[in-house]
XYZ file of C-alpha atoms in Angstrom:
309
model
C 71.906 60.385 -26.277
C 69.672 57.718 -27.764
C 66.143 58.975 -28.156
C 63.557 56.803 -26.379
C 60.924 55.266 -28.607
C 57.495 54.131 -27.496
C 55.929 51.265 -29.499
C 52.527 52.173 -30.800
C 49.730 49.572 -30.759
C 49.047 47.761 -34.007
C 46.203 49.244 -35.906
C 42.975 47.232 -35.883
C 41.861 46.570 -39.435
C 38.621 48.228 -40.302
C 36.535 48.711 -43.324
C 34.930 46.303 -45.848
C 38.029 44.123 -46.282
C 38.353 43.430 -42.538
C 34.685 42.545 -42.255
C 35.054 40.104 -45.137
C 38.013 38.495 -43.392
C 36.000 38.099 -40.176
C 33.063 36.573 -42.079
C 35.365 34.090 -43.801
C 36.870 33.015 -40.452
C 33.429 32.526 -38.897
C 32.196 30.615 -41.946
C 35.208 28.284 -41.821
C 34.574 27.565 -38.143
C 30.903 26.801 -38.798
C 31.685 24.543 -41.744
C 34.196 22.617 -39.643
C 31.505 21.544 -37.157
C 30.464 17.814 -37.525
C 26.830 18.677 -36.816
C 26.759 21.031 -39.800
C 28.216 18.275 -41.996
C 25.490 15.910 -40.847
C 22.663 18.412 -41.458
C 23.962 19.234 -44.934
C 24.230 15.526 -45.689
C 20.676 14.833 -44.560
C 19.421 17.786 -46.598
C 21.258 16.599 -49.709
C 19.844 13.079 -49.403
C 16.346 14.378 -48.823
C 16.539 16.719 -51.813
C 17.788 13.852 -53.957
C 14.851 11.645 -52.997
C 12.438 14.515 -53.557
C 13.849 15.255 -56.999
C 13.850 11.620 -58.102
C 10.366 11.000 -56.742
C 8.788 14.405 -57.458
C 5.125 14.126 -58.261
C 5.036 10.425 -57.443
C 4.318 10.541 -53.703
C 0.550 10.383 -54.087
C 0.643 7.191 -56.181
C 0.229 3.843 -54.382
C 3.236 2.318 -56.133
C 5.710 4.926 -54.898
C 7.633 5.224 -51.664
C 8.597 8.668 -50.362
C 11.145 8.909 -47.565
C 10.282 12.177 -45.851
C 12.647 14.546 -44.067
C 11.066 13.811 -40.629
C 11.603 10.085 -41.241
C 15.279 10.638 -42.108
C 15.698 12.792 -38.988
C 14.085 10.081 -36.876
C 16.407 7.382 -38.219
C 19.444 9.597 -37.703
C 18.370 10.461 -34.167
C 17.938 6.805 -33.209
C 21.361 6.013 -34.692
C 22.978 8.910 -32.816
C 21.478 7.858 -29.495
C 22.595 4.253 -29.874
C 26.080 4.944 -31.268
C 26.771 8.233 -29.458
C 27.676 9.890 -32.785
C 25.875 10.998 -35.948
C 25.839 8.582 -38.904
C 28.256 8.952 -41.793
C 27.016 9.445 -45.346
C 27.289 5.713 -46.041
C 25.550 4.782 -42.793
C 22.698 7.213 -43.379
C 22.230 5.884 -46.909
C 22.188 2.331 -45.516
C 19.492 3.315 -42.996
C 17.357 4.811 -45.748
C 17.898 1.796 -48.039
C 16.877 -0.558 -45.231
C 13.734 1.482 -44.561
C 12.827 1.352 -48.274
C 13.438 -2.412 -48.323
C 11.221 -2.870 -45.272
C 8.462 -0.743 -46.828
C 8.592 -2.762 -50.072
C 8.414 -6.088 -48.218
C 5.630 -4.933 -45.867
C 3.524 -3.709 -48.775
C 4.154 -6.983 -50.606
C 3.100 -8.967 -47.526
C -0.078 -6.908 -47.169
C -0.861 -7.363 -50.859
C -0.568 -11.136 -50.431
C -2.766 -11.014 -47.327
C -0.028 -12.421 -45.079
C -1.290 -10.284 -42.214
C -4.652 -12.033 -42.177
C -5.292 -14.688 -39.544
C -1.807 -14.103 -38.123
C -2.091 -14.230 -34.336
C 1.114 -12.274 -33.742
C 0.164 -9.482 -36.159
C -3.390 -9.260 -34.814
C -2.150 -9.133 -31.222
C 0.342 -6.401 -32.078
C -2.315 -4.315 -33.823
C -4.623 -4.702 -30.853
C -1.814 -3.609 -28.511
C -1.198 -0.527 -30.621
C -4.862 0.439 -30.427
C -4.791 -0.052 -26.650
C -1.582 1.989 -26.421
C -3.449 4.888 -28.017
C -5.992 4.782 -25.195
C -3.247 4.478 -22.579
C -1.380 7.470 -24.028
C -4.559 9.541 -24.056
C -5.194 8.698 -20.392
C -1.612 9.479 -19.350
C -1.858 13.094 -20.505
C -4.939 13.708 -18.373
C -4.136 15.606 -15.192
C -6.595 15.072 -12.324
C -7.426 17.909 -9.970
C -7.514 17.497 -6.204
C -11.295 17.419 -6.453
C -11.111 14.547 -8.961
C -8.791 12.550 -6.704
C -10.810 13.243 -3.576
C -14.010 12.127 -5.292
C -12.292 8.966 -6.553
C -10.967 8.221 -3.058
C -14.438 8.561 -1.531
C -16.084 6.318 -4.120
C -13.328 3.685 -3.845
C -12.572 3.994 -0.135
C -12.259 0.228 0.378
C -9.430 0.086 -2.173
C -7.245 2.463 -0.152
C -8.376 1.677 3.404
C -5.553 1.248 5.896
C -5.701 -2.216 7.415
C -6.593 -2.635 11.121
C -3.545 -3.374 13.299
C -3.023 -5.564 16.329
C -0.282 -6.171 18.891
C -0.437 -9.298 21.063
C 1.356 -11.874 23.186
C 1.051 -15.578 22.588
C 1.890 -18.846 24.298
C 2.278 -21.746 21.906
C 1.318 -25.418 22.392
C 2.685 -27.922 19.893
C 0.267 -30.791 19.057
C 3.222 -33.026 18.184
C 4.401 -32.833 21.801
C 1.050 -32.951 23.577
C -1.028 -35.113 21.251
C -4.648 -35.457 22.365
C -3.880 -33.526 25.541
C -2.936 -30.316 23.692
C -6.236 -28.512 24.328
C -6.305 -29.676 27.978
C -2.749 -28.539 28.664
C -3.432 -25.189 27.008
C -6.529 -24.797 29.181
C -4.513 -25.435 32.340
C -1.941 -22.829 31.300
C -4.740 -20.342 30.593
C -6.052 -20.756 34.155
C -2.566 -20.087 35.499
C -2.210 -16.913 33.399
C -5.616 -15.606 34.380
C -4.708 -16.146 38.024
C -1.285 -14.526 37.562
C -0.990 -12.389 34.357
C 2.665 -11.651 35.218
C 3.659 -15.327 35.113
C 6.756 -16.257 33.111
C 5.488 -17.253 29.657
C 8.606 -19.281 28.859
C 7.604 -21.938 31.415
C 4.025 -22.296 30.187
C 4.253 -23.130 26.489
C 6.461 -25.000 24.040
C 9.577 -23.720 22.260
C 8.817 -22.049 18.915
C 10.378 -19.686 16.429
C 7.296 -17.496 16.778
C 8.009 -14.528 19.078
C 6.081 -14.398 22.377
C 5.471 -10.666 21.872
C 4.342 -9.520 18.446
C 4.481 -5.744 17.895
C 1.760 -3.753 16.171
C 1.141 -5.299 12.744
C -1.615 -5.248 10.136
C -4.265 -7.935 10.062
C -3.111 -8.871 6.584
C 0.473 -9.553 7.655
C -0.702 -11.469 10.755
C -2.969 -13.572 8.574
C -0.082 -14.367 6.231
C 1.821 -15.850 9.183
C -0.870 -17.447 11.327
C -3.775 -17.862 8.891
C -6.966 -15.939 8.181
C -9.127 -17.831 10.705
C -6.610 -17.161 13.476
C -6.653 -13.442 12.644
C -10.436 -13.267 12.705
C -10.540 -14.931 16.125
C -7.775 -12.627 17.311
C -9.824 -9.618 16.303
C -12.671 -10.749 18.566
C -10.668 -11.131 21.757
C -10.891 -8.467 24.493
C -7.932 -6.190 25.265
C -5.422 -7.017 28.022
C -6.961 -10.362 28.851
C -5.597 -13.856 28.256
C -7.964 -15.979 26.154
C -7.838 -19.086 24.022
C -6.764 -21.475 22.926
C -6.921 -20.278 19.295
C -5.851 -22.615 16.519
C -3.401 -21.703 13.756
C -1.499 -23.665 11.165
C 1.195 -24.276 13.804
C -0.914 -25.494 16.721
C -2.802 -23.870 19.634
C -2.142 -20.441 21.128
C -3.122 -18.574 24.251
C -3.552 -14.924 23.315
C -3.454 -11.550 25.046
C -4.154 -8.590 22.740
C -2.308 -5.536 24.063
C -3.272 -2.983 21.407
C -5.816 -2.660 18.634
C -5.877 0.100 16.008
C -9.004 0.145 13.834
C -8.785 0.466 10.068
C -9.492 3.813 8.441
C -9.748 5.589 5.136
C -6.592 7.707 4.779
C -6.481 11.372 3.863
C -5.745 12.132 0.225
C -2.226 13.382 0.979
C -1.316 10.003 2.500
C -2.164 8.043 -0.658
C -2.085 10.677 -3.404
C 0.227 8.741 -5.753
C -1.775 5.520 -5.415
C -5.081 7.332 -5.984
C -3.667 9.176 -9.018
C -2.411 5.897 -10.494
C -5.765 4.147 -10.070
C -7.617 7.224 -11.360
C -5.513 7.122 -14.527
C -6.119 3.370 -14.927
C -9.854 3.909 -14.605
C -9.794 6.716 -17.173
C -7.844 4.488 -19.562
C -10.450 1.744 -19.215
C -13.222 4.283 -19.810
C -11.496 5.559 -22.957
C -11.002 2.009 -24.207
C -14.685 1.295 -23.677
C -15.783 4.497 -25.411
C -13.517 4.033 -28.426
C -14.435 0.382 -28.782
C -18.147 1.240 -28.653
C -17.612 3.891 -31.347
C -15.802 1.400 -33.592
C -18.254 -1.392 -32.846
C -21.180 0.698 -34.125
C -19.918 0.191 -37.673
C -20.063 -3.600 -37.528
C -22.680 -6.322 -37.517
C -21.520 -9.505 -35.805
C -22.770 -12.921 -36.907
C -21.626 -16.017 -35.036
C -21.812 -19.339 -36.874
C -21.499 -22.242 -34.446
C -20.271 -25.602 -35.743
C -22.990 -28.119 -36.410
C -21.565 -30.366 -33.705
C -21.760 -27.642 -31.044
C -24.551 -28.153 -28.557
C -27.013 -25.309 -28.182
C -26.922 -23.531 -24.893
C -29.811 -23.465 -22.403
C-alpha cells in the first residue's frame, strides 16, 4: 500500500533577509516610475545651478533659476505635451529662460522699454489685472447684494410688457389717403370690435396679434416713438392710427404688465457680477490714488497750442 502524502504549504520567508528582499522589490518599483525619474532630474538640475551660482544670487549681474521656476516650466510643458519633459527638453527650457532673462535685462539697460506703446500698455494691463484679481476673490453677502440691488434698481428693472393687435396701412398703396383710410377702418372697428381684421388693412409680414413682449423688443421692431404711443393707449379699445417705420397702424392693447424691480433671487448672478465690477473699479481708483500721491504732474503745452477759456 502506497502511503498517502499531503503537500505542506511553502514556508513564508521571515527575518531580516526577507525584509531586505521586500524593500529591494519596492525600491525597484518606485525607481521604475517615470514621475520619479522626472523629479530626480529636476532636483539634479536645480542643485547644479545652485552649486554653480552659489553666493551670486544677490548680485545684479547674476541669474538664478529657482526650483519653483523649473517646476513651473515643467508643468506647462507637461500640460501642453501630455508628458513630462526629458532631460534634454528640460535643459532646453531652462536655457531658453536664461536667454530671455539676459535679453530682457539688456533691453532694460538700453532703455528700450521707454516710450514703447506696446510695453506701456502691457504694464498698465498687468496693474489693472492685479485690481481685477483682488476683486474676484471678494465674496459678497446677501446683504451686500441686496443693498447693491436697491441702490441700482434701474439697472436690473424688468421691462414693462405689452400684448396688442394691429391693423396695418401701407403708405405706398394709399398715398395721401393713408390716414383717411385708416380713420375709416377705425370707425368700423369701434362699431364692431369683432370685425375680420384681414379685410380692413394691407398685407404685411407683421403679425396681426403680437403676444406679450417687452417694450424694448417692441421698440426694436416698430421704433421707440411707436412704443411710447402704444404705452399710452387704453386697454381693449381700438385706437390710432399710430405711425411706425413701416406705415400707420390701428392698435388694440389687450394686456399690459408694468415694469418692476425683481427679487434678488431672480437676478442674483447679474447683481453679483455688477457688484464685483464696481468693487474692481473702486480698488483701481484707490490704488491709483495711492500711487498718484507720490508724483507731481507738470503739463507743458506746445507754444502753438491755444490757451483754453
